[in-house]
PDB file of C-alpha atoms and ligand atoms in Angstrom:
ATOM      1  CA  MET A  21     279.730 187.087 146.622  1.00 98.00           C
ATOM      2  CA  LEU A  22     283.418 185.322 146.404  1.00 98.00           C
ATOM      3  CA  ASN A  23     282.309 184.612 142.702  1.00 98.00           C
ATOM      4  CA  THR A  24     281.789 188.103 142.278  1.00 98.00           C
ATOM      5  CA  ALA A  25     285.239 188.793 143.856  1.00 98.00           C
ATOM      6  CA  ILE A  26     286.763 186.283 141.185  1.00 98.00           C
ATOM      7  CA  LYS A  27     285.074 188.151 138.817  1.00 98.00           C
ATOM      8  CA  ALA A  28     286.500 191.796 139.839  1.00 98.00           C
ATOM      9  CA  ALA A  29     289.948 190.071 140.526  1.00 98.00           C
ATOM     10  CA  ARG A  30     290.245 188.794 137.112  1.00 98.00           C
ATOM     11  CA  LYS A  31     289.155 191.819 135.239  1.00 98.00           C
ATOM     12  CA  ALA A  32     291.683 193.785 137.393  1.00 98.00           C
ATOM     13  CA  GLY A  33     294.519 190.989 136.154  1.00 98.00           C
ATOM     14  CA  SER A  34     293.842 191.351 132.541  1.00 97.00           C
ATOM     15  CA  ILE A  35     294.694 195.056 132.937  1.00 97.00           C
ATOM     16  CA  ILE A  36     297.973 194.393 134.726  1.00 97.00           C
ATOM     17  CA  ASN A  37     298.894 191.963 132.444  1.00 96.00           C
ATOM     18  CA  ARG A  38     298.296 193.816 129.588  1.00 94.00           C
ATOM     19  CA  ALA A  39     300.153 196.469 131.063  1.00 94.00           C
ATOM     20  CA  SER A  40     303.077 194.441 132.174  1.00 95.00           C
ATOM     21  CA  LEU A  41     303.956 193.749 128.223  1.00 93.00           C
ATOM     22  CA  GLU A  42     305.000 197.716 128.257  1.00 90.00           C
ATOM     23  CA  LEU A  43     306.173 199.034 131.394  1.00 88.00           C
ATOM     24  CA  GLU A  44     308.433 201.331 129.566  1.00 86.00           C
ATOM     25  CA  GLN A  45     304.756 203.187 128.934  1.00 88.00           C
ATOM     26  CA  ILE A  46     303.347 203.332 132.381  1.00 86.00           C
ATOM     27  CA  ARG A  47     302.933 206.682 133.908  1.00 84.00           C
ATOM     28  CA  VAL A  48     304.074 206.835 137.500  1.00 84.00           C
ATOM     29  CA  ALA A  49     303.291 209.226 140.270  1.00 83.00           C
ATOM     30  CA  SER A  50     305.041 208.986 143.712  1.00 82.00           C
ATOM     31  CA  LYS A  51     302.491 209.013 146.606  1.00 76.00           C
ATOM     32  CA  GLN A  52     305.609 209.765 149.104  1.00 77.00           C
ATOM     33  CA  THR A  53     308.975 208.507 148.877  1.00 75.00           C
ATOM     34  CA  ASN A  54     309.540 205.245 147.405  1.00 69.00           C
ATOM     35  CA  ASP A  55     305.443 204.887 147.373  1.00 75.00           C
ATOM     36  CA  PHE A  56     304.371 204.977 143.481  1.00 75.00           C
ATOM     37  CA  VAL A  57     300.897 204.590 142.196  1.00 78.00           C
ATOM     38  CA  THR A  58     300.352 203.809 138.572  1.00 88.00           C
ATOM     39  CA  GLU A  59     298.067 204.504 135.882  1.00 92.00           C
ATOM     40  CA  VAL A  60     297.548 200.559 136.259  1.00 95.00           C
ATOM     41  CA  ASP A  61     296.537 200.540 139.637  1.00 95.00           C
ATOM     42  CA  HIS A  62     293.656 203.431 139.072  1.00 95.00           C
ATOM     43  CA  ALA A  63     292.806 201.196 136.536  1.00 96.00           C
ATOM     44  CA  ALA A  64     292.395 197.767 138.113  1.00 97.00           C
ATOM     45  CA  GLU A  65     290.681 199.365 141.083  1.00 98.00           C
ATOM     46  CA  GLN A  66     288.065 201.020 138.685  1.00 98.00           C
ATOM     47  CA  ALA A  67     287.348 197.456 137.213  1.00 98.00           C
ATOM     48  CA  ILE A  68     287.175 195.936 140.266  1.00 98.00           C
ATOM     49  CA  ILE A  69     284.968 198.544 141.903  1.00 98.00           C
ATOM     50  CA  ALA A  70     282.563 198.885 138.951  1.00 98.00           C
ATOM     51  CA  THR A  71     282.325 194.725 139.108  1.00 98.00           C
ATOM     52  CA  LEU A  72     281.365 194.733 142.901  1.00 98.00           C
ATOM     53  CA  ARG A  73     278.911 197.870 142.387  1.00 98.00           C
ATOM     54  CA  GLU A  74     277.097 196.598 139.832  1.00 98.00           C
ATOM     55  CA  ALA A  75     276.437 192.922 141.736  1.00 98.00           C
ATOM     56  CA  TYR A  76     276.024 194.972 145.375  1.00 98.00           C
ATOM     57  CA  PRO A  77     275.238 198.409 145.123  1.00 98.00           C
ATOM     58  CA  ASP A  78     274.854 198.572 148.913  1.00 98.00           C
ATOM     59  CA  HIS A  79     278.155 197.595 149.876  1.00 98.00           C
ATOM     60  CA  ALA A  80     280.435 200.016 151.485  1.00 98.00           C
ATOM     61  CA  ILE A  81     284.411 200.018 149.843  1.00 98.00           C
ATOM     62  CA  LEU A  82     287.387 200.639 151.532  1.00 98.00           C
ATOM     63  CA  ALA A  83     289.947 200.665 148.457  1.00 98.00           C
ATOM     64  CA  GLU A  84     293.548 201.738 148.201  1.00 97.00           C
ATOM     65  CA  GLU A  85     293.301 204.352 145.520  1.00 96.00           C
ATOM     66  CA  SER A  86     290.105 205.973 146.040  1.00 96.00           C
ATOM     67  CA  GLY A  87     289.571 205.542 149.731  1.00 97.00           C
ATOM     68  CA  ALA A  88     286.333 204.816 151.771  1.00 97.00           C
ATOM     69  CA  ALA A  89     282.899 204.872 150.119  1.00 97.00           C
ATOM     70  CA  GLY A  90     279.366 204.372 151.620  1.00 97.00           C
ATOM     71  CA  GLU A  91     278.285 202.746 154.870  1.00 97.00           C
ATOM     72  CA  SER A  92     277.145 199.060 155.052  1.00 98.00           C
ATOM     73  CA  GLU A  93     277.527 196.082 157.226  1.00 98.00           C
ATOM     74  CA  TYR A  94     279.386 194.718 154.153  1.00 98.00           C
ATOM     75  CA  VAL A  95     282.624 196.117 153.039  1.00 98.00           C
ATOM     76  CA  TRP A  96     285.196 195.555 150.649  1.00 98.00           C
ATOM     77  CA  ILE A  97     288.618 196.191 151.322  1.00 98.00           C
ATOM     78  CA  ILE A  98     290.779 196.184 148.165  1.00 98.00           C
ATOM     79  CA  ASP A  99     294.491 196.351 146.932  1.00 98.00           C
ATOM     80  CA  PRO A 100     294.275 196.236 143.211  1.00 98.00           C
ATOM     81  CA  LEU A 101     297.703 195.803 142.462  1.00 97.00           C
ATOM     82  CA  ASP A 102     299.850 194.849 145.776  1.00 98.00           C
ATOM     83  CA  GLY A 103     303.702 194.740 144.855  1.00 97.00           C
ATOM     84  CA  THR A 104     303.655 197.990 142.753  1.00 95.00           C
ATOM     85  CA  THR A 105     307.256 198.178 142.945  1.00 94.00           C
ATOM     86  CA  ASN A 106     308.156 194.724 142.092  1.00 96.00           C
ATOM     87  CA  PHE A 107     305.408 195.340 139.034  1.00 96.00           C
ATOM     88  CA  LEU A 108     307.249 198.438 137.661  1.00 94.00           C
ATOM     89  CA  HIS A 109     310.660 196.762 137.659  1.00 94.00           C
ATOM     90  CA  GLY A 110     309.229 193.659 136.320  1.00 95.00           C
ATOM     91  CA  PHE A 111     309.845 191.451 139.046  1.00 97.00           C
ATOM     92  CA  PRO A 112     307.106 188.950 138.691  1.00 98.00           C
ATOM     93  CA  GLN A 113     305.458 189.076 142.523  1.00 98.00           C
ATOM     94  CA  TYR A 114     302.490 191.106 142.642  1.00 98.00           C
ATOM     95  CA  ALA A 115     298.534 190.518 143.157  1.00 98.00           C
ATOM     96  CA  VAL A 116     295.175 191.599 142.991  1.00 98.00           C
ATOM     97  CA  SER A 117     294.037 191.216 146.905  1.00 98.00           C
ATOM     98  CA  ILE A 118     289.841 191.507 147.669  1.00 99.00           C
ATOM     99  CA  GLY A 119     288.360 190.829 150.654  1.00 98.00           C
ATOM    100  CA  LEU A 120     284.702 191.157 152.215  1.00 98.00           C
ATOM    101  CA  GLN A 121     284.363 191.799 155.841  1.00 98.00           C
ATOM    102  CA  HIS A 122     281.077 191.304 156.992  1.00 98.00           C
ATOM    103  CA  ARG A 123     279.904 193.119 160.445  1.00 98.00           C
ATOM    104  CA  GLY A 124     283.748 193.500 161.474  1.00 96.00           C
ATOM    105  CA  GLN A 125     284.837 189.853 160.384  1.00 97.00           C
ATOM    106  CA  MET A 126     286.436 188.371 157.151  1.00 98.00           C
ATOM    107  CA  SER A 127     284.073 186.458 155.243  1.00 98.00           C
ATOM    108  CA  GLN A 128     285.798 186.054 151.444  1.00 98.00           C
ATOM    109  CA  ALA A 129     288.930 186.423 150.262  1.00 98.00           C
ATOM    110  CA  VAL A 130     290.560 186.563 146.718  1.00 99.00           C
ATOM    111  CA  VAL A 131     294.053 186.931 146.051  1.00 99.00           C
ATOM    112  CA  TYR A 132     294.842 186.959 142.479  1.00 98.00           C
ATOM    113  CA  ASP A 133     298.815 186.171 141.498  1.00 98.00           C
ATOM    114  CA  VAL A 134     298.415 187.603 137.724  1.00 97.00           C
ATOM    115  CA  VAL A 135     301.541 186.154 137.034  1.00 97.00           C
ATOM    116  CA  HIS A 136     301.585 182.893 137.695  1.00 97.00           C
ATOM    117  CA  ASN A 137     298.129 182.584 137.304  1.00 97.00           C
ATOM    118  CA  GLU A 138     297.860 181.655 140.961  1.00 98.00           C
ATOM    119  CA  LEU A 139     293.754 182.178 142.658  1.00 98.00           C
ATOM    120  CA  PHE A 140     293.926 181.838 146.110  1.00 99.00           C
ATOM    121  CA  THR A 141     290.521 182.380 147.621  1.00 98.00           C
ATOM    122  CA  ALA A 142     288.920 181.421 150.834  1.00 98.00           C
ATOM    123  CA  SER A 143     285.181 181.696 152.263  1.00 98.00           C
ATOM    124  CA  ARG A 144     284.961 181.944 156.154  1.00 98.00           C
ATOM    125  CA  GLY A 145     284.398 178.536 157.432  1.00 98.00           C
ATOM    126  CA  ARG A 146     284.798 176.758 154.508  1.00 98.00           C
ATOM    127  CA  GLY A 147     288.959 176.363 153.982  1.00 98.00           C
ATOM    128  CA  ALA A 148     291.214 178.159 151.609  1.00 98.00           C
ATOM    129  CA  PHE A 149     291.954 176.980 147.706  1.00 98.00           C
ATOM    130  CA  VAL A 150     294.656 177.372 145.251  1.00 98.00           C
ATOM    131  CA  ASN A 151     292.802 176.950 141.831  1.00 98.00           C
ATOM    132  CA  ASP A 152     290.320 174.881 143.372  1.00 91.00           C
ATOM    133  CA  ARG A 153     292.201 173.067 145.446  1.00 98.00           C
ATOM    134  CA  ARG A 154     292.942 172.627 149.128  1.00 98.00           C
ATOM    135  CA  ILE A 155     295.488 174.479 150.993  1.00 98.00           C
ATOM    136  CA  ARG A 156     297.096 173.955 154.425  1.00 98.00           C
ATOM    137  CA  VAL A 157     299.460 175.582 156.471  1.00 98.00           C
ATOM    138  CA  SER A 158     302.938 174.023 156.566  1.00 98.00           C
ATOM    139  CA  ASN A 159     303.092 171.086 159.685  1.00 98.00           C
ATOM    140  CA  ARG A 160     306.774 172.533 160.395  1.00 98.00           C
ATOM    141  CA  PRO A 161     306.748 172.656 164.166  1.00 98.00           C
ATOM    142  CA  PHE A 162     309.691 174.434 164.900  1.00 98.00           C
ATOM    143  CA  LEU A 163     310.557 177.409 164.077  1.00 98.00           C
ATOM    144  CA  ARG A 164     314.512 176.882 163.921  1.00 98.00           C
ATOM    145  CA  ASP A 165     313.394 174.561 160.555  1.00 98.00           C
ATOM    146  CA  ALA A 166     310.802 177.146 159.605  1.00 98.00           C
ATOM    147  CA  LEU A 167     311.244 179.501 156.308  1.00 98.00           C
ATOM    148  CA  ILE A 168     310.139 182.903 157.584  1.00 98.00           C
ATOM    149  CA  GLY A 169     308.623 185.744 154.633  1.00 98.00           C
ATOM    150  CA  THR A 170     308.555 189.172 156.091  1.00 98.00           C
ATOM    151  CA  GLY A 171     308.605 193.008 154.479  1.00 98.00           C
ATOM    152  CA  PHE A 172     311.367 195.583 155.071  1.00 94.00           C
ATOM    153  CA  PRO A 173     310.512 199.003 155.760  1.00 89.00           C
ATOM    154  CA  TYR A 174     311.265 201.227 152.766  1.00 84.00           C
ATOM    155  CA  ARG A 175     309.223 204.155 152.706  1.00 83.00           C
ATOM    156  CA  GLU A 176     308.746 205.010 156.390  1.00 85.00           C
ATOM    157  CA  PHE A 177     311.225 204.268 158.803  1.00 88.00           C
ATOM    158  CA  GLY A 178     310.296 206.188 162.399  1.00 88.00           C
ATOM    159  CA  ARG A 179     310.539 202.165 163.602  1.00 92.00           C
ATOM    160  CA  ILE A 180     313.503 200.822 161.906  1.00 95.00           C
ATOM    161  CA  ASP A 181     315.401 199.835 164.818  1.00 95.00           C
ATOM    162  CA  ARG A 182     312.652 198.003 166.527  1.00 95.00           C
ATOM    163  CA  TYR A 183     312.035 196.090 163.101  1.00 96.00           C
ATOM    164  CA  LEU A 184     315.516 194.935 162.489  1.00 97.00           C
ATOM    165  CA  GLU A 185     315.920 193.919 165.815  1.00 97.00           C
ATOM    166  CA  LEU A 186     312.966 191.559 164.883  1.00 97.00           C
ATOM    167  CA  PHE A 187     314.623 190.437 161.687  1.00 97.00           C
ATOM    168  CA  ARG A 188     317.456 189.621 162.988  1.00 97.00           C
ATOM    169  CA  ALA A 189     315.828 187.694 165.937  1.00 97.00           C
ATOM    170  CA  PHE A 190     314.249 186.153 163.233  1.00 98.00           C
ATOM    171  CA  ALA A 191     317.076 185.347 161.405  1.00 98.00           C
ATOM    172  CA  GLU A 192     319.111 183.822 163.575  1.00 97.00           C
ATOM    173  CA  GLY A 193     316.028 181.919 165.055  1.00 97.00           C
ATOM    174  CA  SER A 194     314.683 180.229 161.833  1.00 98.00           C
ATOM    175  CA  ALA A 195     315.937 178.238 158.650  1.00 98.00           C
ATOM    176  CA  GLY A 196     315.803 181.420 156.417  1.00 98.00           C
ATOM    177  CA  MET A 197     313.945 184.576 155.469  1.00 98.00           C
ATOM    178  CA  ARG A 198     312.485 185.767 152.640  1.00 98.00           C
ATOM    179  CA  ARG A 199     311.225 189.560 151.139  1.00 98.00           C
ATOM    180  CA  PRO A 200     309.193 188.881 148.042  1.00 98.00           C
ATOM    181  CA  GLY A 201     307.591 192.276 147.884  1.00 98.00           C
ATOM    182  CA  ALA A 202     303.910 191.540 148.017  1.00 98.00           C
ATOM    183  CA  ALA A 203     302.306 191.205 151.292  1.00 98.00           C
ATOM    184  CA  SER A 204     299.273 189.511 150.499  1.00 98.00           C
ATOM    185  CA  LEU A 205     301.028 186.948 148.574  1.00 98.00           C
ATOM    186  CA  ASP A 206     303.124 186.538 151.740  1.00 98.00           C
ATOM    187  CA  LEU A 207     300.109 185.669 153.282  1.00 99.00           C
ATOM    188  CA  ALA A 208     298.712 183.198 150.530  1.00 99.00           C
ATOM    189  CA  TYR A 209     302.256 181.732 150.633  1.00 99.00           C
ATOM    190  CA  VAL A 210     301.444 180.753 154.581  1.00 99.00           C
ATOM    191  CA  ALA A 211     298.393 179.725 153.718  1.00 99.00           C
ATOM    192  CA  SER A 212     299.869 177.375 150.985  1.00 98.00           C
ATOM    193  CA  GLY A 213     302.361 176.129 153.890  1.00 98.00           C
ATOM    194  CA  ARG A 214     305.157 177.735 150.978  1.00 98.00           C
ATOM    195  CA  LEU A 215     306.076 179.860 154.163  1.00 99.00           C
ATOM    196  CA  ASP A 216     305.779 178.506 157.783  1.00 99.00           C
ATOM    197  CA  GLY A 217     305.394 182.164 159.068  1.00 98.00           C
ATOM    198  CA  PHE A 218     305.266 186.093 158.218  1.00 98.00           C
ATOM    199  CA  PHE A 219     305.767 189.115 160.069  1.00 98.00           C
ATOM    200  CA  GLU A 220     305.556 193.130 159.014  1.00 98.00           C
ATOM    201  CA  MET A 221     305.186 196.369 160.152  1.00 97.00           C
ATOM    202  CA  GLY A 222     302.827 198.994 159.508  1.00 96.00           C
ATOM    203  CA  LEU A 223     300.568 197.923 156.567  1.00 97.00           C
ATOM    204  CA  ALA A 224     297.436 198.835 155.517  1.00 97.00           C
ATOM    205  CA  PRO A 225     294.179 197.059 155.716  1.00 98.00           C
ATOM    206  CA  TRP A 226     293.924 195.959 152.057  1.00 98.00           C
ATOM    207  CA  ASP A 227     297.599 194.858 152.242  1.00 98.00           C
ATOM    208  CA  MET A 228     296.140 191.996 154.746  1.00 98.00           C
ATOM    209  CA  ALA A 229     292.008 191.627 154.886  1.00 98.00           C
ATOM    210  CA  ALA A 230     292.098 188.675 152.178  1.00 98.00           C
ATOM    211  CA  GLY A 231     295.347 186.858 152.760  1.00 98.00           C
ATOM    212  CA  SER A 232     294.645 186.868 156.643  1.00 98.00           C
ATOM    213  CA  LEU A 233     291.112 185.125 156.174  1.00 98.00           C
ATOM    214  CA  LEU A 234     293.441 182.569 153.721  1.00 99.00           C
ATOM    215  CA  VAL A 235     295.740 181.761 156.457  1.00 99.00           C
ATOM    216  CA  LEU A 236     293.125 181.471 159.103  1.00 98.00           C
ATOM    217  CA  GLU A 237     290.620 179.102 156.727  1.00 98.00           C
ATOM    218  CA  ALA A 238     294.117 177.180 155.522  1.00 99.00           C
ATOM    219  CA  GLY A 239     294.479 176.211 159.656  1.00 98.00           C
ATOM    220  CA  GLY A 240     296.929 178.987 160.415  1.00 98.00           C
ATOM    221  CA  LEU A 241     296.699 181.863 163.209  1.00 98.00           C
ATOM    222  CA  VAL A 242     297.368 185.841 162.674  1.00 98.00           C
ATOM    223  CA  GLY A 243     297.819 187.998 165.023  1.00 98.00           C
ATOM    224  CA  ASP A 244     299.339 191.232 165.636  1.00 98.00           C
ATOM    225  CA  PHE A 245     302.726 191.178 167.709  1.00 97.00           C
ATOM    226  CA  LYS A 246     301.292 190.415 170.466  1.00 97.00           C
ATOM    227  CA  GLY A 247     299.251 187.381 169.291  1.00 97.00           C
ATOM    228  CA  ASP A 248     296.016 189.671 169.666  1.00 97.00           C
ATOM    229  CA  GLU A 249     293.418 190.231 167.067  1.00 96.00           C
ATOM    230  CA  THR A 250     294.158 194.459 166.434  1.00 97.00           C
ATOM    231  CA  TYR A 251     296.189 193.509 163.186  1.00 98.00           C
ATOM    232  CA  LEU A 252     294.161 195.242 160.334  1.00 97.00           C
ATOM    233  CA  GLU A 253     294.199 198.171 162.714  1.00 97.00           C
ATOM    234  CA  SER A 254     297.396 198.374 164.132  1.00 97.00           C
ATOM    235  CA  GLY A 255     299.183 197.162 160.768  1.00 97.00           C
ATOM    236  CA  ASP A 256     301.815 195.155 162.558  1.00 97.00           C
ATOM    237  CA  ILE A 257     300.897 191.339 161.838  1.00 98.00           C
ATOM    238  CA  VAL A 258     302.495 188.111 162.315  1.00 98.00           C
ATOM    239  CA  CYS A 259     300.988 184.659 161.054  1.00 98.00           C
ATOM    240  CA  GLY A 260     302.091 181.362 160.691  1.00 98.00           C
ATOM    241  CA  ASN A 261     301.311 177.558 161.360  1.00 98.00           C
ATOM    242  CA  PRO A 262     299.697 177.219 165.455  1.00 98.00           C
ATOM    243  CA  LYS A 263     303.034 175.902 166.361  1.00 98.00           C
ATOM    244  CA  VAL A 264     305.825 178.580 164.399  1.00 98.00           C
ATOM    245  CA  PHE A 265     303.128 181.445 165.297  1.00 98.00           C
ATOM    246  CA  ALA A 266     303.616 181.083 169.046  1.00 98.00           C
ATOM    247  CA  GLN A 267     306.863 180.506 168.690  1.00 98.00           C
ATOM    248  CA  MET A 268     306.926 183.971 166.779  1.00 98.00           C
ATOM    249  CA  ILE A 269     304.795 185.514 169.300  1.00 98.00           C
ATOM    250  CA  ALA A 270     307.164 184.234 172.185  1.00 98.00           C
ATOM    251  CA  THR A 271     310.371 185.583 170.185  1.00 98.00           C
ATOM    252  CA  ILE A 272     308.745 188.839 169.710  1.00 97.00           C
ATOM    253  CA  ALA A 273     307.554 189.282 173.576  1.00 96.00           C
ATOM    254  CA  ALA A 274     311.066 188.533 174.528  1.00 95.00           C
ATOM    255  CA  ARG A 275     312.711 191.659 172.691  1.00 88.00           C
ATOM    256  CA  VAL A 276     310.269 194.163 174.153  1.00 74.00           C
TER     257      VAL A 276
HETATM  258  C1  IPD B   4     302.871 197.065 149.593  1.00 68.79           C
HETATM  259  C2  IPD B   4     303.389 195.528 149.606  1.00 68.79           C
HETATM  260  C3  IPD B   4     304.650 195.025 150.262  1.00 68.79           C
HETATM  261  C4  IPD B   4     304.784 195.385 151.735  1.00 68.79           C
HETATM  262  C5  IPD B   4     304.199 197.169 151.807  1.00 68.79           C
HETATM  263  C6  IPD B   4     303.066 197.460 151.000  1.00 68.79           C
HETATM  264  P1  IPD B   4     301.504 198.235 147.702  1.00 68.79           P
HETATM  265  O1  IPD B   4     302.136 196.968 148.969  1.00 68.79           O
HETATM  266  O2  IPD B   4     302.556 194.776 149.856  1.00 68.79           O
HETATM  267  O3  IPD B   4     305.286 193.981 150.229  1.00 68.79           O
HETATM  268  O4  IPD B   4     305.851 195.706 152.414  1.00 68.79           O
HETATM  269  O5  IPD B   4     304.296 197.697 152.944  1.00 68.79           O
HETATM  270  O6  IPD B   4     302.756 198.769 151.209  1.00 68.79           O
HETATM  271  O7  IPD B   4     302.232 199.301 147.988  1.00 68.79           O
HETATM  272  O8  IPD B   4     302.516 197.763 146.425  1.00 68.79           O
HETATM  273  O9  IPD B   4     300.288 198.334 147.303  1.00 68.79           O
HETATM  274 CA1   CA B   5     299.567 196.855 148.914  1.00 68.79          CA
HETATM  275 CA1   CA B   6     298.451 198.740 145.989  1.00 68.79          CA
END
């Protein structure tokens, strides 16, 4: 199943790479304020779904652009192009994200950074890898020395005050903050120890599904803002190496 996901991600990757050479030609539609979708997102998603369907016609699918289809204990959760705003600006940080959920638990993950040709993969119980090299979360013990990734609100501002409060707490309490712009890769960077922790509000399941398994299989922890397991439903996510994760949850709890 992981190999099928990799095959699908590579097909999407070549569509995205080809399109990145002619950015001015791409047709863009706006789903809502600051929320863009391009013909590239749709073409990449169709290529992924066709590849998965060919191998597993009975599996269900939850994909960002085409929604939910089918019913099965296996559900493929797909973000064909995570970081569309970056992609449209030629800012080289975007990825294809494909995760497989089995009976409600993530079991396979692929996050493919098409610009840097880094293929992050994980299968439940078998560890996490980048281009076949084993990855692990960092072992930096203290939040004050940690590099923390995040995502700023940019299309829905209902909870911006809460976000800014947490942003301030982490900006003051860590070694630095980064906002690369593709949540699936932020999670892959936590899994590979490039970030020590990450938090964001209001994500969709396809932003987090594959990346969360990468973090867990790399020895990290993932939770909602209380540290519980509801992040795929709530959209609020915190993750990090186990020590930094605990300090992030405590930081959030102290600011309720
Ligand atoms: C977005 C990116 C971004 C995050 C947004 C996501 P999209 O995904 O992951 O980093 O801050 O919340 O929606 O729309 O480019 O697939
Ligand atoms: Ca996304
Ligand atoms: Ca997307």
